[in-house]
Amino acid sequence: MEIKELGHLVLYVRNLERSAAFYRDVLGWRQVFPEPDGANTLGIPAAAFSSGRTHHELLLIEVGEGAAALPRGRRVGLYHFGLKVGDSDDELRAVLAQIAEAGVQIAGASDHTVTHSLYIYDPDGNEIELYVDVPGVDWRNNPALIAAPIRPLRL
């Protein structure tokens, strides 16, 4: 077997309307199912999103307000997922301004040598890395760069 690419991510959320608005209106994902204000024919409260690369890259499934919160710190399971938001620090600065305007708090910012990254949380506490690949970094010919020491990001 050979994995060709990461296809999609499915997240349980407490409130589908709130989470769909975050991913659609704040992060700019295109909602493909149901269309905003459209009928849900799936039979469960769910919404799918795509960047246009494939049919869907994110699926949200509502589990209700009583669902347990994700514990912080060291635990088994998803730590965060990364979303590429551009190809330059100028684009990352624009993302920073946009999410700040939307009231999204920055959880962290890192220079990983191969990427420049901002970290945020969605309404349910899932950590998201918003990143750009650093131009000119040749990690294919020097894979050690992927594990370079993390430095503070200076935008």
PDB file of C-alpha atoms in Angstrom:
ATOM      1  CA  MET A   1       0.000   0.000   0.000  1.00  0.00           C
ATOM      2  CA  GLU A   2       1.080   3.576  -0.636  1.00  0.00           C
ATOM      3  CA  ILE A   3      -0.725   6.556   0.888  1.00  0.00           C
ATOM      4  CA  LYS A   4      -1.204   9.166  -1.838  1.00  0.00           C
ATOM      5  CA  GLU A   5      -2.444  12.078   0.322  1.00  0.00           C
ATOM      6  CA  LEU A   6      -4.433  12.870   3.436  1.00  0.00           C
ATOM      7  CA  GLY A   7      -8.004  12.861   2.160  1.00  0.00           C
ATOM      8  CA  HIS A   8     -10.193  14.382   4.841  1.00  0.00           C
ATOM      9  CA  LEU A   9     -10.655  15.030   8.531  1.00  0.00           C
ATOM     10  CA  VAL A  10     -13.837  14.407  10.549  1.00  0.00           C
ATOM     11  CA  LEU A  11     -14.471  16.313  13.769  1.00  0.00           C
ATOM     12  CA  TYR A  12     -17.215  15.944  16.337  1.00  0.00           C
ATOM     13  CA  VAL A  13     -18.554  19.357  17.353  1.00  0.00           C
ATOM     14  CA  ARG A  14     -20.987  20.511  20.018  1.00  0.00           C
ATOM     15  CA  ASN A  15     -22.920  22.995  17.896  1.00  0.00           C
ATOM     16  CA  LEU A  16     -22.937  22.494  14.130  1.00  0.00           C
ATOM     17  CA  GLU A  17     -24.161  25.997  13.294  1.00  0.00           C
ATOM     18  CA  ARG A  18     -21.452  27.661  15.407  1.00  0.00           C
ATOM     19  CA  SER A  19     -18.665  25.421  14.106  1.00  0.00           C
ATOM     20  CA  ALA A  20     -19.790  25.642  10.479  1.00  0.00           C
ATOM     21  CA  ALA A  21     -19.795  29.448  10.755  1.00  0.00           C
ATOM     22  CA  PHE A  22     -16.228  29.358  12.141  1.00  0.00           C
ATOM     23  CA  TYR A  23     -14.819  27.132   9.399  1.00  0.00           C
ATOM     24  CA  ARG A  24     -16.817  28.854   6.636  1.00  0.00           C
ATOM     25  CA  ASP A  25     -16.916  32.521   7.664  1.00  0.00           C
ATOM     26  CA  VAL A  26     -13.688  32.895   9.661  1.00  0.00           C
ATOM     27  CA  LEU A  27     -11.365  30.400   7.953  1.00  0.00           C
ATOM     28  CA  GLY A  28     -12.923  30.754   4.513  1.00  0.00           C
ATOM     29  CA  TRP A  29     -13.621  27.108   3.667  1.00  0.00           C
ATOM     30  CA  ARG A  30     -16.310  26.535   1.060  1.00  0.00           C
ATOM     31  CA  GLN A  31     -19.233  24.662   2.592  1.00  0.00           C
ATOM     32  CA  VAL A  32     -20.268  21.966   0.112  1.00  0.00           C
ATOM     33  CA  PHE A  33     -22.892  20.120   2.163  1.00  0.00           C
ATOM     34  CA  PRO A  34     -25.419  21.140   2.998  1.00  0.00           C
ATOM     35  CA  GLU A  35     -25.196  24.378   1.123  1.00  0.00           C
ATOM     36  CA  PRO A  36     -25.571  27.212   3.648  1.00  0.00           C
ATOM     37  CA  ASP A  37     -29.301  27.439   4.444  1.00  0.00           C
ATOM     38  CA  GLY A  38     -29.834  24.270   2.387  1.00  0.00           C
ATOM     39  CA  ALA A  39     -31.471  20.990   3.364  1.00  0.00           C
ATOM     40  CA  ASN A  40     -29.452  18.279   5.100  1.00  0.00           C
ATOM     41  CA  THR A  41     -30.347  14.949   3.510  1.00  0.00           C
ATOM     42  CA  LEU A  42     -27.686  12.943   5.392  1.00  0.00           C
ATOM     43  CA  GLY A  43     -29.974  12.149   8.333  1.00  0.00           C
ATOM     44  CA  ILE A  44     -27.517  13.376  10.972  1.00  0.00           C
ATOM     45  CA  PRO A  45     -26.493  16.954  11.771  1.00  0.00           C
ATOM     46  CA  ALA A  46     -23.349  17.329   9.659  1.00  0.00           C
ATOM     47  CA  ALA A  47     -21.593  19.759   7.325  1.00  0.00           C
ATOM     48  CA  ALA A  48     -18.793  19.221   4.792  1.00  0.00           C
ATOM     49  CA  PHE A  49     -16.191  21.694   3.546  1.00  0.00           C
ATOM     50  CA  SER A  50     -13.686  21.791   0.689  1.00  0.00           C
ATOM     51  CA  SER A  51     -10.837  24.000  -0.467  1.00  0.00           C
ATOM     52  CA  GLY A  52     -11.590  22.773  -3.976  1.00  0.00           C
ATOM     53  CA  ARG A  53      -8.825  20.138  -3.983  1.00  0.00           C
ATOM     54  CA  THR A  54     -11.321  17.293  -3.536  1.00  0.00           C
ATOM     55  CA  HIS A  55     -15.005  16.656  -2.787  1.00  0.00           C
ATOM     56  CA  HIS A  56     -14.527  17.340   0.936  1.00  0.00           C
ATOM     57  CA  GLU A  57     -11.576  17.790   3.237  1.00  0.00           C
ATOM     58  CA  LEU A  58     -13.440  18.476   6.474  1.00  0.00           C
ATOM     59  CA  LEU A  59     -16.621  16.950   7.843  1.00  0.00           C
ATOM     60  CA  LEU A  60     -18.241  18.211  11.034  1.00  0.00           C
ATOM     61  CA  ILE A  61     -20.714  16.022  12.948  1.00  0.00           C
ATOM     62  CA  GLU A  62     -22.780  17.541  15.752  1.00  0.00           C
ATOM     63  CA  VAL A  63     -22.793  15.617  19.036  1.00  0.00           C
ATOM     64  CA  GLY A  64     -24.453  18.217  21.284  1.00  0.00           C
ATOM     65  CA  GLU A  65     -23.535  20.739  23.939  1.00  0.00           C
ATOM     66  CA  GLY A  66     -23.166  18.031  26.597  1.00  0.00           C
ATOM     67  CA  ALA A  67     -20.184  16.392  24.888  1.00  0.00           C
ATOM     68  CA  ALA A  68     -17.022  16.177  26.978  1.00  0.00           C
ATOM     69  CA  ALA A  69     -14.304  18.758  26.356  1.00  0.00           C
ATOM     70  CA  LEU A  70     -10.913  17.763  24.995  1.00  0.00           C
ATOM     71  CA  PRO A  71      -8.408  17.510  27.850  1.00  0.00           C
ATOM     72  CA  ARG A  72      -5.384  19.820  27.595  1.00  0.00           C
ATOM     73  CA  GLY A  73      -1.794  18.703  27.845  1.00  0.00           C
ATOM     74  CA  ARG A  74      -0.298  15.295  27.183  1.00  0.00           C
ATOM     75  CA  ARG A  75      -2.949  12.825  26.004  1.00  0.00           C
ATOM     76  CA  VAL A  76      -3.532  10.316  23.263  1.00  0.00           C
ATOM     77  CA  GLY A  77      -5.252  11.499  20.095  1.00  0.00           C
ATOM     78  CA  LEU A  78      -5.265  14.448  17.782  1.00  0.00           C
ATOM     79  CA  TYR A  79      -2.878  17.268  18.767  1.00  0.00           C
ATOM     80  CA  HIS A  80      -3.629  19.648  15.900  1.00  0.00           C
ATOM     81  CA  PHE A  81      -4.151  19.745  12.182  1.00  0.00           C
ATOM     82  CA  GLY A  82      -2.475  22.095   9.730  1.00  0.00           C
ATOM     83  CA  LEU A  83      -4.075  24.209   7.035  1.00  0.00           C
ATOM     84  CA  LYS A  84      -1.842  25.811   4.430  1.00  0.00           C
ATOM     85  CA  VAL A  85      -3.045  29.403   3.987  1.00  0.00           C
ATOM     86  CA  GLY A  86      -0.573  30.757   1.442  1.00  0.00           C
ATOM     87  CA  ASP A  87       2.966  30.885   0.175  1.00  0.00           C
ATOM     88  CA  SER A  88       4.443  33.958   1.867  1.00  0.00           C
ATOM     89  CA  ASP A  89       4.737  35.768   5.174  1.00  0.00           C
ATOM     90  CA  ASP A  90       2.664  38.580   3.647  1.00  0.00           C
ATOM     91  CA  GLU A  91      -0.204  36.110   3.229  1.00  0.00           C
ATOM     92  CA  LEU A  92       0.294  34.855   6.798  1.00  0.00           C
ATOM     93  CA  ARG A  93       0.216  38.466   8.073  1.00  0.00           C
ATOM     94  CA  ALA A  94      -3.077  38.970   6.221  1.00  0.00           C
ATOM     95  CA  VAL A  95      -4.450  35.802   7.869  1.00  0.00           C
ATOM     96  CA  LEU A  96      -3.318  37.080  11.261  1.00  0.00           C
ATOM     97  CA  ALA A  97      -5.158  40.373  10.692  1.00  0.00           C
ATOM     98  CA  GLN A  98      -8.281  38.561   9.491  1.00  0.00           C
ATOM     99  CA  ILE A  99      -8.521  36.165  12.427  1.00  0.00           C
ATOM    100  CA  ALA A 100      -7.729  38.949  14.911  1.00  0.00           C
ATOM    101  CA  GLU A 101     -10.558  41.006  13.394  1.00  0.00           C
ATOM    102  CA  ALA A 102     -12.857  37.997  13.842  1.00  0.00           C
ATOM    103  CA  GLY A 103     -11.887  37.835  17.533  1.00  0.00           C
ATOM    104  CA  VAL A 104      -9.948  34.568  17.275  1.00  0.00           C
ATOM    105  CA  GLN A 105      -7.216  34.378  19.902  1.00  0.00           C
ATOM    106  CA  ILE A 106      -3.749  33.276  18.792  1.00  0.00           C
ATOM    107  CA  ALA A 107      -2.566  30.304  20.850  1.00  0.00           C
ATOM    108  CA  GLY A 108       0.985  30.433  19.487  1.00  0.00           C
ATOM    109  CA  ALA A 109       3.278  31.312  16.596  1.00  0.00           C
ATOM    110  CA  SER A 110       6.331  29.341  15.489  1.00  0.00           C
ATOM    111  CA  ASP A 111       9.111  29.390  12.926  1.00  0.00           C
ATOM    112  CA  HIS A 112       9.660  25.717  12.042  1.00  0.00           C
ATOM    113  CA  THR A 113      12.280  26.522   9.364  1.00  0.00           C
ATOM    114  CA  VAL A 114      10.170  24.754   6.718  1.00  0.00           C
ATOM    115  CA  THR A 115       6.960  26.557   7.749  1.00  0.00           C
ATOM    116  CA  HIS A 116       5.851  29.717   9.508  1.00  0.00           C
ATOM    117  CA  SER A 117       2.833  28.897  11.641  1.00  0.00           C
ATOM    118  CA  LEU A 118       0.060  30.462  13.696  1.00  0.00           C
ATOM    119  CA  TYR A 119      -1.924  28.303  16.124  1.00  0.00           C
ATOM    120  CA  ILE A 120      -5.582  28.850  17.011  1.00  0.00           C
ATOM    121  CA  TYR A 121      -8.482  26.878  18.503  1.00  0.00           C
ATOM    122  CA  ASP A 122     -11.858  26.229  16.929  1.00  0.00           C
ATOM    123  CA  PRO A 123     -15.037  26.697  19.030  1.00  0.00           C
ATOM    124  CA  ASP A 124     -14.691  23.151  20.432  1.00  0.00           C
ATOM    125  CA  GLY A 125     -11.033  23.440  21.394  1.00  0.00           C
ATOM    126  CA  ASN A 126      -9.496  21.637  18.412  1.00  0.00           C
ATOM    127  CA  GLU A 127      -6.092  23.167  17.736  1.00  0.00           C
ATOM    128  CA  ILE A 128      -5.439  24.340  14.184  1.00  0.00           C
ATOM    129  CA  GLU A 129      -2.115  25.316  12.640  1.00  0.00           C
ATOM    130  CA  LEU A 130      -2.408  27.980   9.926  1.00  0.00           C
ATOM    131  CA  TYR A 131       0.848  27.946   7.986  1.00  0.00           C
ATOM    132  CA  VAL A 132       2.836  28.932   4.939  1.00  0.00           C
ATOM    133  CA  ASP A 133       5.738  26.948   3.518  1.00  0.00           C
ATOM    134  CA  VAL A 134       8.918  29.011   3.700  1.00  0.00           C
ATOM    135  CA  PRO A 135      10.092  29.795   0.155  1.00  0.00           C
ATOM    136  CA  GLY A 136      13.510  28.435  -0.788  1.00  0.00           C
ATOM    137  CA  VAL A 137      13.739  25.826   1.974  1.00  0.00           C
ATOM    138  CA  ASP A 138      14.743  22.584   0.274  1.00  0.00           C
ATOM    139  CA  TRP A 139      13.540  19.965   2.764  1.00  0.00           C
ATOM    140  CA  ARG A 140      13.375  17.271   0.055  1.00  0.00           C
ATOM    141  CA  ASN A 141      17.173  17.325  -0.339  1.00  0.00           C
ATOM    142  CA  ASN A 142      17.770  18.056   3.342  1.00  0.00           C
ATOM    143  CA  PRO A 143      15.063  16.207   5.338  1.00  0.00           C
ATOM    144  CA  ALA A 144      16.777  17.163   8.622  1.00  0.00           C
ATOM    145  CA  LEU A 145      15.258  20.630   8.172  1.00  0.00           C
ATOM    146  CA  ILE A 146      11.867  19.145   9.068  1.00  0.00           C
ATOM    147  CA  ALA A 147      13.151  18.548  12.608  1.00  0.00           C
ATOM    148  CA  ALA A 148      14.985  21.868  12.974  1.00  0.00           C
ATOM    149  CA  PRO A 149      14.668  23.592  16.357  1.00  0.00           C
ATOM    150  CA  ILE A 150      11.467  25.612  16.724  1.00  0.00           C
ATOM    151  CA  ARG A 151      12.007  29.355  17.023  1.00  0.00           C
ATOM    152  CA  PRO A 152       9.619  32.212  17.827  1.00  0.00           C
ATOM    153  CA  LEU A 153       7.893  33.526  14.722  1.00  0.00           C
ATOM    154  CA  ARG A 154       8.575  37.147  13.831  1.00  0.00           C
ATOM    155  CA  LEU A 155       6.068  38.427  11.320  1.00  0.00           C
TER     156      LEU A 155
END
